[in-house]
mmCIF file of C-alpha atoms in Angstrom:
data_model
loop_
_atom_site.group_PDB
_atom_site.id
_atom_site.type_symbol
_atom_site.label_atom_id
_atom_site.label_comp_id
_atom_site.label_asym_id
_atom_site.label_seq_id
_atom_site.Cartn_x
_atom_site.Cartn_y
_atom_site.Cartn_z
ATOM 1 C CA MET A 550 59.768 163.253 0.688
ATOM 2 C CA SER A 551 56.648 160.201 0.200
ATOM 3 C CA GLU A 552 58.143 156.994 2.582
ATOM 4 C CA LEU A 553 57.005 153.781 4.064
ATOM 5 C CA HIS A 554 58.078 152.589 7.233
ATOM 6 C CA LYS A 555 57.378 149.104 8.998
ATOM 7 C CA PHE A 556 58.411 147.497 11.756
ATOM 8 C CA ILE A 557 56.956 144.440 14.528
ATOM 9 C CA PHE A 558 56.800 144.081 18.152
ATOM 10 C CA GLU A 559 59.617 141.924 19.205
ATOM 11 C CA GLY A 560 57.907 138.913 20.614
ATOM 12 C CA LEU A 561 54.306 139.890 20.101
ATOM 13 C CA PRO A 562 52.306 138.971 17.541
ATOM 14 C CA VAL A 563 51.759 142.711 16.599
ATOM 15 C CA ARG A 564 53.295 144.038 13.508
ATOM 16 C CA GLY A 565 52.772 147.815 11.807
ATOM 17 C CA MET A 566 53.447 149.921 9.508
ATOM 18 C CA LEU A 567 53.449 153.942 8.561
ATOM 19 C CA VAL A 568 52.933 155.727 5.315
ATOM 20 C CA ARG A 569 53.426 159.585 4.609
ATOM 21 C CA LEU A 570 52.441 160.584 1.225
ATOM 22 C CA THR A 571 53.743 164.242 0.187
ATOM 23 C CA ASP A 572 55.224 165.610 -3.125
ATOM 24 C CA SER A 573 53.275 162.271 -4.690
ATOM 25 C CA TRP A 574 49.533 163.313 -3.317
ATOM 26 C CA GLN A 575 50.542 166.804 -4.023
ATOM 27 C CA GLU A 576 50.811 166.046 -7.397
ATOM 28 C CA VAL A 577 47.617 163.987 -7.773
ATOM 29 C CA LEU A 578 45.601 167.479 -6.284
ATOM 30 C CA ARG A 579 47.482 169.948 -8.206
ATOM 31 C CA ARG A 580 46.899 168.019 -11.629
ATOM 32 C CA ARG A 581 43.606 168.055 -10.996
ATOM 33 C CA ALA A 582 43.446 171.433 -10.130
ATOM 34 C CA LYS A 583 45.428 171.828 -13.502
ATOM 35 C CA ALA A 584 42.906 170.289 -15.575
ATOM 36 C CA GLY A 585 39.910 172.834 -13.677
ATOM 37 C CA ASP A 586 38.494 170.472 -11.932
ATOM 38 C CA ALA A 587 39.783 170.535 -8.677
ATOM 39 C CA PHE A 588 37.434 168.675 -6.016
ATOM 40 C CA PRO A 589 35.711 169.991 -2.811
ATOM 41 C CA GLN A 590 37.971 169.622 -0.049
ATOM 42 C CA PRO A 591 36.394 166.979 2.073
ATOM 43 C CA VAL A 592 36.412 165.491 -1.056
ATOM 44 C CA ARG A 593 40.681 165.821 -1.198
ATOM 45 C CA HIS A 594 41.018 164.731 1.967
ATOM 46 C CA LEU A 595 38.619 161.860 1.918
ATOM 47 C CA LEU A 596 41.021 160.266 -1.526
ATOM 48 C CA GLY A 597 44.295 161.142 0.032
ATOM 49 C CA GLU A 598 43.042 158.934 3.537
ATOM 50 C CA MET A 599 42.268 156.570 0.738
ATOM 51 C CA ALA A 600 45.801 156.736 -1.064
ATOM 52 C CA ALA A 601 47.925 156.361 2.162
ATOM 53 C CA ALA A 602 45.051 152.920 3.240
ATOM 54 C CA GLY A 603 45.340 151.657 -0.144
ATOM 55 C CA THR A 604 49.506 151.349 0.279
ATOM 56 C CA LEU A 605 49.328 150.745 3.422
ATOM 57 C CA MET A 606 47.217 147.511 2.086
ATOM 58 C CA GLN A 607 49.190 146.940 -0.480
ATOM 59 C CA ALA A 608 52.217 146.985 1.148
ATOM 60 C CA ASN A 609 50.758 144.448 4.282
ATOM 61 C CA ILE A 610 49.560 141.574 1.414
ATOM 62 C CA LYS A 611 52.891 142.083 -0.919
ATOM 63 C CA PHE A 612 50.281 141.359 -3.956
ATOM 64 C CA ASN A 613 51.133 140.584 -7.555
ATOM 65 C CA GLY A 614 48.815 142.838 -9.112
ATOM 66 C CA ALA A 615 46.629 145.938 -8.775
ATOM 67 C CA LEU A 616 45.264 146.633 -5.196
ATOM 68 C CA VAL A 617 41.654 148.910 -5.723
ATOM 69 C CA LEU A 618 40.129 150.849 -2.950
ATOM 70 C CA GLN A 619 36.528 152.053 -4.044
ATOM 71 C CA ILE A 620 33.657 153.549 -2.222
ATOM 72 C CA SER A 621 30.430 154.051 -4.074
ATOM 73 C CA GLY A 622 27.243 155.864 -2.670
ATOM 74 C CA ASP A 623 23.881 157.444 -3.017
ATOM 75 C CA GLY A 624 25.601 160.616 -1.850
ATOM 76 C CA PRO A 625 26.867 164.037 -3.483
ATOM 77 C CA VAL A 626 29.991 161.488 -4.152
ATOM 78 C CA LYS A 627 28.590 158.829 -6.605
ATOM 79 C CA LEU A 628 31.766 157.012 -6.351
ATOM 80 C CA ALA A 629 35.637 157.522 -5.182
ATOM 81 C CA VAL A 630 38.604 155.410 -6.139
ATOM 82 C CA ALA A 631 42.146 154.881 -5.320
ATOM 83 C CA GLU A 632 44.114 152.179 -6.908
ATOM 84 C CA VAL A 633 47.975 151.124 -5.965
ATOM 85 C CA GLN A 634 49.684 149.063 -7.978
ATOM 86 C CA PRO A 635 52.646 146.508 -6.716
ATOM 87 C CA ASP A 636 55.817 148.909 -7.201
ATOM 88 C CA LEU A 637 53.287 151.146 -4.810
ATOM 89 C CA ALA A 638 52.536 153.520 -7.767
ATOM 90 C CA PHE A 639 49.185 154.893 -6.934
ATOM 91 C CA ARG A 640 46.542 157.147 -8.617
ATOM 92 C CA ALA A 641 42.945 158.071 -7.194
ATOM 93 C CA THR A 642 39.726 160.322 -8.464
ATOM 94 C CA ALA A 643 36.224 160.668 -7.065
ATOM 95 C CA LYS A 644 32.918 161.344 -9.134
ATOM 96 C CA VAL A 645 31.037 164.377 -7.570
ATOM 97 C CA ILE A 646 28.046 164.859 -8.847
ATOM 98 C CA GLY A 647 26.394 166.988 -6.423
ATOM 99 C CA GLU A 648 27.364 169.822 -3.411
ATOM 100 C CA VAL A 649 29.534 168.653 -0.863
ATOM 101 C CA ALA A 650 29.706 170.845 2.625
ATOM 102 C CA PRO A 651 32.614 171.953 4.152
ATOM 103 C CA ASP A 652 32.309 169.633 6.938
ATOM 104 C CA ALA A 653 30.772 166.518 5.244
ATOM 105 C CA ARG A 654 32.002 163.818 6.711
ATOM 106 C CA LEU A 655 31.696 159.899 5.185
ATOM 107 C CA GLU A 656 27.960 159.623 5.937
ATOM 108 C CA ALA A 657 26.925 162.914 4.175
ATOM 109 C CA MET A 658 29.475 162.235 1.096
ATOM 110 C CA LEU A 659 28.403 158.077 -0.092
ATOM 111 C CA ASN A 660 26.432 157.207 2.212
ATOM 112 C CA VAL A 661 23.340 159.067 2.786
ATOM 113 C CA HIS A 662 20.434 156.857 2.513
ATOM 114 C CA GLY A 663 22.500 153.774 3.780
ATOM 115 C CA HIS A 664 23.156 152.404 0.514
ATOM 116 C CA GLY A 665 27.209 152.985 0.329
ATOM 117 C CA ARG A 666 29.602 150.058 -0.050
ATOM 118 C CA CYS A 667 32.980 149.874 0.342
ATOM 119 C CA ALA A 668 34.671 147.185 -2.007
ATOM 120 C CA ILE A 669 38.249 145.956 -2.222
ATOM 121 C CA THR A 670 39.563 144.422 -5.428
ATOM 122 C CA LEU A 671 42.727 141.949 -6.334
ATOM 123 C CA ASP A 672 43.424 141.985 -9.818
ATOM 124 C CA PRO A 673 46.101 140.053 -10.578
ATOM 125 C CA LYS A 674 48.550 141.115 -13.319
ATOM 126 C CA ASP A 675 49.045 137.492 -14.810
ATOM 127 C CA LYS A 676 45.544 135.998 -14.342
ATOM 128 C CA LEU A 677 45.149 132.396 -15.785
ATOM 129 C CA PRO A 678 42.009 131.765 -18.364
ATOM 130 C CA GLY A 679 38.694 132.602 -16.664
ATOM 131 C CA GLN A 680 40.157 133.494 -13.476
ATOM 132 C CA GLN A 681 38.597 136.543 -12.273
ATOM 133 C CA ALA A 682 39.898 139.281 -9.634
ATOM 134 C CA TYR A 683 38.836 138.945 -6.508
ATOM 135 C CA GLN A 684 36.769 141.240 -4.506
ATOM 136 C CA GLY A 685 35.408 141.897 -0.892
ATOM 137 C CA VAL A 686 32.636 144.335 -0.003
ATOM 138 C CA VAL A 687 31.735 145.651 3.456
ATOM 139 C CA PRO A 688 28.598 148.436 3.648
ATOM 140 C CA LEU A 689 29.488 151.834 5.322
ATOM 141 C CA HIS A 690 27.896 150.997 8.169
ATOM 142 C CA GLY A 691 28.808 149.163 11.563
ATOM 143 C CA ASP A 692 27.118 145.955 12.997
ATOM 144 C CA ARG A 693 24.230 147.948 15.143
ATOM 145 C CA ARG A 694 23.792 149.669 11.263
ATOM 146 C CA GLU A 695 25.028 152.722 12.896
ATOM 147 C CA PRO A 696 26.534 155.049 10.373
ATOM 148 C CA LEU A 697 30.761 154.946 10.226
ATOM 149 C CA GLN A 698 31.683 158.808 9.476
ATOM 150 C CA ASN A 699 35.607 157.314 8.865
ATOM 151 C CA LEU A 700 37.282 155.723 6.562
ATOM 152 C CA SER A 701 39.497 153.754 9.332
ATOM 153 C CA GLU A 702 36.553 152.302 10.386
ATOM 154 C CA VAL A 703 35.082 150.953 7.270
ATOM 155 C CA LEU A 704 38.191 149.573 6.595
ATOM 156 C CA GLU A 705 39.217 147.916 10.115
ATOM 157 C CA HIS A 706 35.587 146.159 9.752
ATOM 158 C CA TYR A 707 36.633 144.735 6.683
ATOM 159 C CA MET A 708 39.914 143.160 8.290
ATOM 160 C CA LEU A 709 37.548 141.689 10.586
ATOM 161 C CA GLN A 710 35.624 140.145 7.892
ATOM 162 C CA SER A 711 38.007 139.032 5.347
ATOM 163 C CA GLU A 712 40.911 137.882 7.335
ATOM 164 C CA GLN A 713 39.404 137.548 10.833
ATOM 165 C CA LEU A 714 42.605 140.090 11.630
ATOM 166 C CA ASP A 715 42.289 142.871 14.734
ATOM 167 C CA THR A 716 43.088 145.873 13.071
ATOM 168 C CA ARG A 717 43.689 149.273 13.965
ATOM 169 C CA LEU A 718 44.037 152.329 11.380
ATOM 170 C CA VAL A 719 45.082 156.202 12.337
ATOM 171 C CA LEU A 720 44.171 158.080 8.562
ATOM 172 C CA ALA A 721 44.768 161.264 8.650
ATOM 173 C CA ALA A 722 44.940 164.614 4.905
ATOM 174 C CA ASN A 723 45.200 167.315 3.981
ATOM 175 C CA ASP A 724 46.009 169.460 1.119
ATOM 176 C CA GLU A 725 49.998 168.771 1.651
ATOM 177 C CA VAL A 726 50.088 164.942 3.499
ATOM 178 C CA ALA A 727 48.326 161.864 3.271
ATOM 179 C CA ALA A 728 49.203 159.985 6.336
ATOM 180 C CA GLY A 729 48.429 156.691 7.741
ATOM 181 C CA LEU A 730 49.204 154.315 10.461
ATOM 182 C CA LEU A 731 48.315 150.582 10.270
ATOM 183 C CA ILE A 732 48.997 148.078 13.321
ATOM 184 C CA GLN A 733 47.455 144.810 12.741
ATOM 185 C CA ARG A 734 48.046 141.474 14.587
ATOM 186 C CA LEU A 735 49.704 138.805 13.194
ATOM 187 C CA PRO A 736 47.702 135.260 11.874
ATOM 188 C CA VAL A 737 48.109 132.436 13.744
ATOM 189 C CA GLU A 738 50.650 129.912 12.642
ATOM 190 C CA GLY A 739 52.714 127.450 13.380
ATOM 191 C CA GLU A 740 52.759 125.267 16.782
ATOM 192 C CA GLY A 741 49.379 127.415 17.010
ATOM 193 C CA ASN A 742 47.650 125.869 14.544
ATOM 194 C CA LEU A 743 48.673 122.782 15.459
ATOM 195 C CA ALA A 744 47.222 123.316 18.736
ATOM 196 C CA GLY A 745 43.995 124.217 17.223
ATOM 197 C CA ARG A 746 43.807 127.881 17.668
ATOM 198 C CA ARG A 747 41.951 129.623 15.058
ATOM 199 C CA ASN A 748 42.419 132.815 14.037
ATOM 200 C CA GLU A 749 39.494 134.009 14.695
ATOM 201 C CA ASP A 750 39.156 132.951 18.183
ATOM 202 C CA GLU A 751 42.081 135.632 18.771
ATOM 203 C CA ILE A 752 39.549 138.552 18.070
ATOM 204 C CA GLY A 753 39.032 141.095 20.432
ATOM 205 C CA LEU A 754 41.100 139.268 23.178
ATOM 206 C CA ASN A 755 45.239 139.323 22.353
ATOM 207 C CA GLU A 756 46.168 141.094 25.208
ATOM 208 C CA ALA A 757 49.191 142.826 23.789
ATOM 209 C CA PHE A 758 47.184 143.552 19.992
ATOM 210 C CA ASN A 759 44.819 145.342 22.861
ATOM 211 C CA ARG A 760 47.641 146.985 24.470
ATOM 212 C CA ILE A 761 49.249 148.622 21.208
ATOM 213 C CA SER A 762 45.876 149.038 20.000
ATOM 214 C CA HIS A 763 44.802 151.542 22.285
ATOM 215 C CA LEU A 764 48.466 153.407 22.283
ATOM 216 C CA THR A 765 47.823 154.075 18.893
ATOM 217 C CA ALA A 766 44.391 155.093 19.421
ATOM 218 C CA THR A 767 45.749 157.934 21.173
ATOM 219 C CA LEU A 768 47.805 158.951 17.710
ATOM 220 C CA THR A 769 45.744 162.681 16.555
ATOM 221 C CA ARG A 770 45.292 163.319 13.040
ATOM 222 C CA GLY A 771 47.176 166.495 13.932
ATOM 223 C CA GLU A 772 50.768 164.759 15.054
ATOM 224 C CA LEU A 773 50.097 162.126 12.232
ATOM 225 C CA LEU A 774 49.650 164.903 9.561
ATOM 226 C CA THR A 775 52.770 167.103 11.030
ATOM 227 C CA LEU A 776 54.894 164.798 12.778
ATOM 228 C CA SER A 777 57.799 162.741 11.104
ATOM 229 C CA PRO A 778 57.818 159.042 11.368
ATOM 230 C CA ASP A 779 60.211 159.084 14.059
ATOM 231 C CA ILE A 780 58.670 160.914 16.279
ATOM 232 C CA VAL A 781 55.359 158.945 15.915
ATOM 233 C CA LEU A 782 56.519 155.922 16.576
ATOM 234 C CA HIS A 783 58.842 156.977 19.412
ATOM 235 C CA ARG A 784 55.933 159.013 21.505
ATOM 236 C CA LEU A 785 52.991 156.053 20.702
ATOM 237 C CA PHE A 786 55.925 152.826 21.303
ATOM 238 C CA TRP A 787 58.694 154.051 23.513
ATOM 239 C CA GLU A 788 57.945 151.616 26.024
ATOM 240 C CA GLU A 789 57.697 148.368 23.499
ATOM 241 C CA SER A 790 60.027 146.666 21.438
ATOM 242 C CA LEU A 791 60.345 147.530 18.260
ATOM 243 C CA ARG A 792 62.271 146.329 15.405
ATOM 244 C CA ARG A 793 62.490 148.728 12.056
ATOM 245 C CA PHE A 794 62.992 147.823 8.915
ATOM 246 C CA GLU A 795 64.296 149.833 6.209
ATOM 247 C CA PRO A 796 62.447 152.626 5.258
ATOM 248 C CA GLN A 797 60.898 152.770 1.433
ATOM 249 C CA VAL A 798 61.995 156.059 0.437
ATOM 250 C CA GLY A 799 63.321 157.531 -2.661
ATOM 251 C CA ALA A 800 62.760 154.711 -5.974
ATOM 252 C CA SER A 801 61.374 152.563 -3.870
ATOM 253 C CA ALA A 802 58.824 154.862 -1.982
ATOM 254 C CA PRO A 803 55.239 155.037 -3.072
ATOM 255 C CA ARG A 804 54.340 157.217 -5.803
ATOM 256 C CA PHE A 805 52.160 158.448 -7.861
ATOM 257 C CA ALA A 806 51.765 156.960 -11.913
ATOM 258 C CA CYS A 807 48.867 156.777 -14.221
ATOM 259 C CA THR A 808 48.896 153.989 -16.364
ATOM 260 C CA CYS A 809 46.978 155.975 -19.001
ATOM 261 C CA SER A 810 47.661 155.786 -22.373
ATOM 262 C CA ARG A 811 47.106 156.956 -25.836
ATOM 263 C CA GLU A 812 46.578 153.173 -26.910
ATOM 264 C CA ARG A 813 44.498 152.759 -24.059
ATOM 265 C CA VAL A 814 41.987 155.346 -24.661
ATOM 266 C CA GLY A 815 41.686 154.430 -28.784
ATOM 267 C CA GLN A 816 40.765 150.984 -27.650
ATOM 268 C CA MET A 817 38.351 152.426 -25.899
ATOM 269 C CA LEU A 818 37.093 154.335 -28.560
ATOM 270 C CA LYS A 819 37.155 151.932 -31.066
ATOM 271 C CA THR A 820 34.319 149.646 -28.172
ATOM 272 C CA LEU A 821 32.248 153.104 -29.176
ATOM 273 C CA GLY A 822 31.783 152.008 -32.903
ATOM 274 C CA ARG A 823 33.158 154.025 -35.722
ATOM 275 C CA ASP A 824 29.413 155.721 -36.822
ATOM 276 C CA GLU A 825 29.058 157.589 -33.291
ATOM 277 C CA ILE A 826 32.894 158.294 -32.772
ATOM 278 C CA ASP A 827 33.225 160.020 -36.739
ATOM 279 C CA GLY A 828 29.767 162.162 -35.477
ATOM 280 C CA ILE A 829 31.463 163.707 -32.256
ATOM 281 C CA VAL A 830 34.427 164.719 -35.008
ATOM 282 C CA VAL A 831 31.866 166.305 -37.385
ATOM 283 C CA GLU A 832 30.051 168.070 -34.683
ATOM 284 C CA GLN A 833 32.675 168.787 -32.728
ATOM 285 C CA GLY A 834 35.782 168.442 -35.035
ATOM 286 C CA GLN A 835 37.864 165.975 -32.641
ATOM 287 C CA VAL A 836 37.423 163.705 -29.911
ATOM 288 C CA GLU A 837 38.692 164.596 -26.733
ATOM 289 C CA ILE A 838 39.063 162.677 -23.805
ATOM 290 C CA ALA A 839 40.377 163.670 -20.223
ATOM 291 C CA CYS A 840 41.638 161.193 -17.637
ATOM 292 C CA ASP A 841 39.678 160.815 -14.369
ATOM 293 C CA PHE A 842 43.276 160.606 -12.854
ATOM 294 C CA CYS A 843 45.632 162.323 -13.968
ATOM 295 C CA GLY A 844 44.057 165.314 -16.545
ATOM 296 C CA THR A 845 46.061 164.264 -19.059
ATOM 297 C CA LYS A 846 43.883 165.010 -22.444
ATOM 298 C CA TYR A 847 43.938 162.991 -25.602
ATOM 299 C CA HIS A 848 42.509 164.456 -29.177
ATOM 300 C CA PHE A 849 41.816 162.365 -31.752
ATOM 301 C CA ASP A 850 41.086 164.597 -35.446
ATOM 302 C CA ALA A 851 39.092 163.066 -38.225
ATOM 303 C CA VAL A 852 42.683 161.608 -39.330
ATOM 304 C CA ASP A 853 43.437 160.074 -36.018
ATOM 305 C CA VAL A 854 39.690 157.994 -36.034
ATOM 306 C CA GLY A 855 40.926 157.130 -39.857
ATOM 307 C CA GLU A 856 43.612 154.986 -38.686
ATOM 308 C CA LEU A 857 41.755 154.008 -35.447
ATOM 309 C CA PHE A 858 39.223 152.051 -37.139
ATOM 310 C CA THR A 859 41.336 150.625 -40.502
ATOM 311 C CA PRO A 860 43.452 147.445 -39.918
ATOM 312 C CA ALA A 861 46.855 147.805 -39.609
ATOM 313 C CA GLY A 862 48.033 145.945 -42.714
ATOM 314 C CA ARG A 863 45.827 148.528 -44.515
ATOM 315 C CA GLN A 864 47.082 151.646 -43.421
ATOM 316 C CA PRO A 865 49.362 153.323 -45.907
ATOM 317 C CA PRO A 866 53.004 153.940 -45.438
ATOM 318 C CA PRO A 867 54.106 156.866 -44.330
ATOM 319 C CA PRO A 868 54.825 160.132 -46.518
ATOM 320 C CA GLY A 869 58.348 159.118 -48.467
ATOM 321 C CA GLY A 870 57.479 155.763 -48.384
ATOM 322 C CA VAL A 871 59.500 153.649 -45.714
ATOM 323 C CA HIS A 872 63.134 154.335 -44.507
#
């Protein structure tokens, strides 16, 4: 059962979240395997970490729109994407163009020649006229140009640059579970702002965050994947005063959901033009489009294409007239 746990440290400027994606993550992989195009293991595990991280970030900012975590690069994996909606519905996919070694890490998959990038896009549901989605981009290397091998390091770097907030992330995924633990220093507010303190002034200097970050770093990937959230939090923070909120489970838990539809695929086909679509139908008998995220296949034959390119007011009535 997938679940999200939120908590704060009493009296300290530190908050945290822990997510475990189980049945929802397994559904992503099951659909991909059913479509006959399963990802290599390192890619599956990267996508699991991205789904967990995207869920944590979406839940952290409470944004009314889609959060899209995207990594593109110059290795055998051209693109990896995880998208999370405000209700924590998520989906994930990747475009693999070459052979991925069984032990490949982030650099070997997406940053072979140093051109890999991580982009986080916030796309509002109700855009104002002319409003663009917000996007922040960071490279897949550290301040000393050293290649980063873990997604968690990339996202910690992103949070530091974009929000000037210290963040500690532990991410892990296998074919059964995708999980993540996020610890973050709270922004300076109220009296702190009045006193002239700024978020960037606190970077790396807050003793409470540094202590809790050190404890968090002792969590292994194996522990994150196999232990329950209750055990993880107790083992790490048993000496801290932790206030936990009602966990999001069941209907409010993160879940897999895809936003593809026959109507959206039809709109995409219309942008290609009638001549090109007719040519595909003549050659193949129909147009088949498979969703990269969920594997659902949509078929359009000659009649479907005719209806697609006929204005609604000019389409013939259904057989037998209108009832």
